[in-house]
Coordinates of C-alpha atoms in Angstrom, one line a residue:
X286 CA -41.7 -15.8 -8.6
X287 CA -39.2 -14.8 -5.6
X288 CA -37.1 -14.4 -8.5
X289 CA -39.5 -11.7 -10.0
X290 CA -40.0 -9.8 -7.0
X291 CA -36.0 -9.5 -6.3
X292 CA -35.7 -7.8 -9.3
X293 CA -38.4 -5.6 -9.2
X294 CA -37.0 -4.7 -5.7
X295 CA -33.2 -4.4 -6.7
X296 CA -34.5 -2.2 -9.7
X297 CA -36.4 0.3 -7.5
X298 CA -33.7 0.6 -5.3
X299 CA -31.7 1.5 -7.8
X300 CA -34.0 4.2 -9.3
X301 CA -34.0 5.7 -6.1
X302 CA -30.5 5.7 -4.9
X303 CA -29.7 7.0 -9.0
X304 CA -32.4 9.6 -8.1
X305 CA -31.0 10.3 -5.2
X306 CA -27.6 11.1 -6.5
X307 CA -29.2 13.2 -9.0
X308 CA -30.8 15.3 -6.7
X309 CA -28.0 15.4 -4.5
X310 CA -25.4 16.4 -7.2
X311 CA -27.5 19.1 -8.9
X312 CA -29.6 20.7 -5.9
X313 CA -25.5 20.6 -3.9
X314 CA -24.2 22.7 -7.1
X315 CA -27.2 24.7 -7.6
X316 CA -27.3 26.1 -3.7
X317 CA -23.7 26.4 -3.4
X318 CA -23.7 29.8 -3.9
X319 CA -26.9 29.7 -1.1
X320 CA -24.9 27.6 1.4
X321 CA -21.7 29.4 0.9
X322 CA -23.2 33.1 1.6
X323 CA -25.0 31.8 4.7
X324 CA -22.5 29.9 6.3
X325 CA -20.4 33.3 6.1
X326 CA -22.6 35.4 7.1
X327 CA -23.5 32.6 10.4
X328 CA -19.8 33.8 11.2
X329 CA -19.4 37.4 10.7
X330 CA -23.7 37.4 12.3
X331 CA -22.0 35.8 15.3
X332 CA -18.8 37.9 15.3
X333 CA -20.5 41.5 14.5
X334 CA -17.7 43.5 15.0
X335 CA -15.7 41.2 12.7
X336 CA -14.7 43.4 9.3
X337 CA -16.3 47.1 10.5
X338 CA -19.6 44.8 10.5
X339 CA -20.4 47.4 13.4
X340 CA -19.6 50.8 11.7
X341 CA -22.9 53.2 10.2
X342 CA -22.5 56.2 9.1
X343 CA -25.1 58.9 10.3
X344 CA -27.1 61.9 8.5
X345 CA -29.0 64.2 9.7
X346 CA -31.3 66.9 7.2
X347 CA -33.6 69.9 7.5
X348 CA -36.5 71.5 5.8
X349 CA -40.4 72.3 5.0
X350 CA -43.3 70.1 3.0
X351 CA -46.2 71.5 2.5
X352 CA -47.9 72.4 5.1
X353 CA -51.3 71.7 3.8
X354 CA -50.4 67.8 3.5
X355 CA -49.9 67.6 7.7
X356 CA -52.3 70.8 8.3
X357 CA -55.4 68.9 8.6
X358 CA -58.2 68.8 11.6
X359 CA -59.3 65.3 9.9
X360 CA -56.1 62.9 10.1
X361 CA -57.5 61.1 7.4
X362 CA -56.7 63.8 5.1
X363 CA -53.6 63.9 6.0
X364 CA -51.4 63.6 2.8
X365 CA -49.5 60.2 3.6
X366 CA -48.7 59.1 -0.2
X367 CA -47.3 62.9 -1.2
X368 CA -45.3 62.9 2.2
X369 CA -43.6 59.6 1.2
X370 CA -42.7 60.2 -1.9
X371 CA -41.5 63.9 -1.2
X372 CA -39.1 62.1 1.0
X373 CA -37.9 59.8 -1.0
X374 CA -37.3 61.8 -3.9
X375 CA -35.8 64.6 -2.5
X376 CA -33.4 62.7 0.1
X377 CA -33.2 58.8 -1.9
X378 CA -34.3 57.0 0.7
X379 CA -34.8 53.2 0.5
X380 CA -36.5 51.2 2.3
X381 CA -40.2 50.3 2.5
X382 CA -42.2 52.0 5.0
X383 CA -42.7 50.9 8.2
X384 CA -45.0 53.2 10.6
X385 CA -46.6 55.8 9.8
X386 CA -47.6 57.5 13.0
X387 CA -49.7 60.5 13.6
X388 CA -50.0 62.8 16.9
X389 CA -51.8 65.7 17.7
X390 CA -48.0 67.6 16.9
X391 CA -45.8 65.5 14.6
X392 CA -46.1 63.1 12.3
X393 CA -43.8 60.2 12.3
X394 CA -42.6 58.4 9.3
X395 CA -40.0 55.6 9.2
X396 CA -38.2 53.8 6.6
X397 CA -36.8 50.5 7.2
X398 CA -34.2 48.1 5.3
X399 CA -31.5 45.6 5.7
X400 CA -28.8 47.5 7.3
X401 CA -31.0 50.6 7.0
X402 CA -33.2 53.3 8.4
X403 CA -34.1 56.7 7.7
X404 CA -36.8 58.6 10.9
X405 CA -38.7 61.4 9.2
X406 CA -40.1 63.7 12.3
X407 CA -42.7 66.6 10.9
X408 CA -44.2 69.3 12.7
X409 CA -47.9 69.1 12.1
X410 CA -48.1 73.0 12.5
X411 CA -45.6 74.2 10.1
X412 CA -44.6 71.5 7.9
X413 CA -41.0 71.8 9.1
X414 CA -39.0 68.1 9.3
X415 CA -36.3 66.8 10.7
X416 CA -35.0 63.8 9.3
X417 CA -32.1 60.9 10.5
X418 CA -30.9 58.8 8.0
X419 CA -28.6 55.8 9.0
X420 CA -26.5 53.2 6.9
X421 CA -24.2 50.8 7.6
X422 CA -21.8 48.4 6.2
X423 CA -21.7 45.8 3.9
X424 CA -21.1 43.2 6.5
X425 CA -24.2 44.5 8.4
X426 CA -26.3 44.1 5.1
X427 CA -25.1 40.7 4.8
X428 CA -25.9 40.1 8.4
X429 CA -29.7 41.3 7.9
X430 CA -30.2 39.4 4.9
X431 CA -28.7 36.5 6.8
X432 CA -31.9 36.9 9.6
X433 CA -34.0 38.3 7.1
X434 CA -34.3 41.6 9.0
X435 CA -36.8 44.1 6.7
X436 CA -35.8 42.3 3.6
X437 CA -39.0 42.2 2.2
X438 CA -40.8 39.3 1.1
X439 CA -38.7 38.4 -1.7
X440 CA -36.0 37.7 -0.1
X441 CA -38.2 35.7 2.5
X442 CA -39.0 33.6 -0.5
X443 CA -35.5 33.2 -1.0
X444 CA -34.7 32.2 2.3
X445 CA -37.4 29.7 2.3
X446 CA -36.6 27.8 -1.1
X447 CA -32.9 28.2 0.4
X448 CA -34.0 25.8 3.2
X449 CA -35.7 23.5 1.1
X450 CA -32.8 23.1 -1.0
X451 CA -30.5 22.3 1.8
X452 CA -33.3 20.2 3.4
X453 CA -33.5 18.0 0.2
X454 CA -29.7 17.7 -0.1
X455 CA -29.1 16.5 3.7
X456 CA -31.6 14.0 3.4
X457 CA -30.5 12.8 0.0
X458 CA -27.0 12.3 1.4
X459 CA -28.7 9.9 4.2
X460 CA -30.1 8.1 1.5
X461 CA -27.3 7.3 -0.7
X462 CA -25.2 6.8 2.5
X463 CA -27.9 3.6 3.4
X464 CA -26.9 2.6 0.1
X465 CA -23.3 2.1 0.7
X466 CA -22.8 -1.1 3.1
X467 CA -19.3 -1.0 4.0
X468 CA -20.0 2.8 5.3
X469 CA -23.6 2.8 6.5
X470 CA -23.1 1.8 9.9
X471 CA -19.9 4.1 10.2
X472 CA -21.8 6.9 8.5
X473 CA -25.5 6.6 10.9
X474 CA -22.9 6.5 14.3
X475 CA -21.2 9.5 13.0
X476 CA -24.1 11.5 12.2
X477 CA -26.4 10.6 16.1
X478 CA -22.6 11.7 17.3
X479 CA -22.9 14.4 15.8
X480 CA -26.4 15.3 17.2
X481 CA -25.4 14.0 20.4
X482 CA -22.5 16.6 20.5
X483 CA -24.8 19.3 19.6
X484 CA -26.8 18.8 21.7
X485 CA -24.3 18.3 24.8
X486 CA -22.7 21.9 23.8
X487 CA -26.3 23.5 23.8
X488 CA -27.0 22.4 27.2
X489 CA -23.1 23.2 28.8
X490 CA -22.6 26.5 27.1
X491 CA -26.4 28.2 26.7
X492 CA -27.4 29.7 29.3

């Protein structure tokens, strides 16, 4: 019977360390590409300047809408869809909208994406706009995408499944490391050093 039981137990722990490995290999090769990006983006994020991370590039432009669409007594009537996409078409702006603000004088408009904005400013009396676009590098794109900064929720989901993935790799390297006796003990002091390192730097060096 004891027998029995042993091998039921040494064939379970074999399914799960082979499962283990499985997941390890294939979720390690599938997120490369996710670990890779952010762990480059962690440096040039920390180091902003790093690469013309910090460079934009500024425009500024002119004109008159309709003033019927801003006109209105009733703000409610106001013509928020046709004022959006008149920007947008006539000037390519990107970005999804993020306030849409309206005074007794102006109306306020803004556009917001990862490493961009765009501030549309229209006078409520005449219809004339003034409008300040800004983009910025590649580095600062890759920097935004990194925090997640007005990335929409796509890329949210992408960030989240990214996490997951690394989540299910780390702990499926512990696992197959409490397989290997000659390097378990080694392997569970390096990794509380590790922790205990981190967590000696956090409290000399933040603030």
């Amino acid at each position: 019977m004891a027998t029995t039981k042993n091998k039921k137990s040494g064939g379970t722990k074999k399914e799960v360390a082979k499962l283990s490995r499985w997941l390890h290999i294939y979720l390690s090769m599938l997120s490369f590409a996710i670990v890779l990006f952010f762990s480059f983006t962690g440096l040039t994020l920390n180091h902003p300047n790093w690469l013309g991370g910090d460079k934009q590039i500024e425009q500024k432009y002119k004109g008159k809408l309709n003033v019927k669409w801003v006109n209105q007594a009733d703000t409610n009537k106001i013509a928020k869809l046709e004022i959006v996409e008149f920007i947008r078409e006539k000037y390519k702006v990107k970005g999804a909208v993020s306030e849409f603000r309206i005074e007794d004088y102006d109306v306020t408009v803004t556009f917001k994406g990862p490493a961009y904005s765009c501030d549309a400013f229209i006078d409520r009396e005449n219809g004339t706009y003034e409008i300040t676009e800004i983009k910025m590098g590649v580095i600062a794109l890759w920097n935004d995408l990194h925090k997640g900064r007005d990335s929409g929720k796509g890329w949210s989901w992408v960030i989240d499944v990214s996490a997951v993935f690394l989540i299910v790799v780390s702990l499926t390297g512990l696992i197959l490391l409490l397989f290997i006796k000659k390097k378990r003990v080694a392997g569970l002091v390096t990794a509380i050093l590790g922790l205990i390192i981190s967590y000696l730097i956090y409290l000399i060096f933040v603030p």
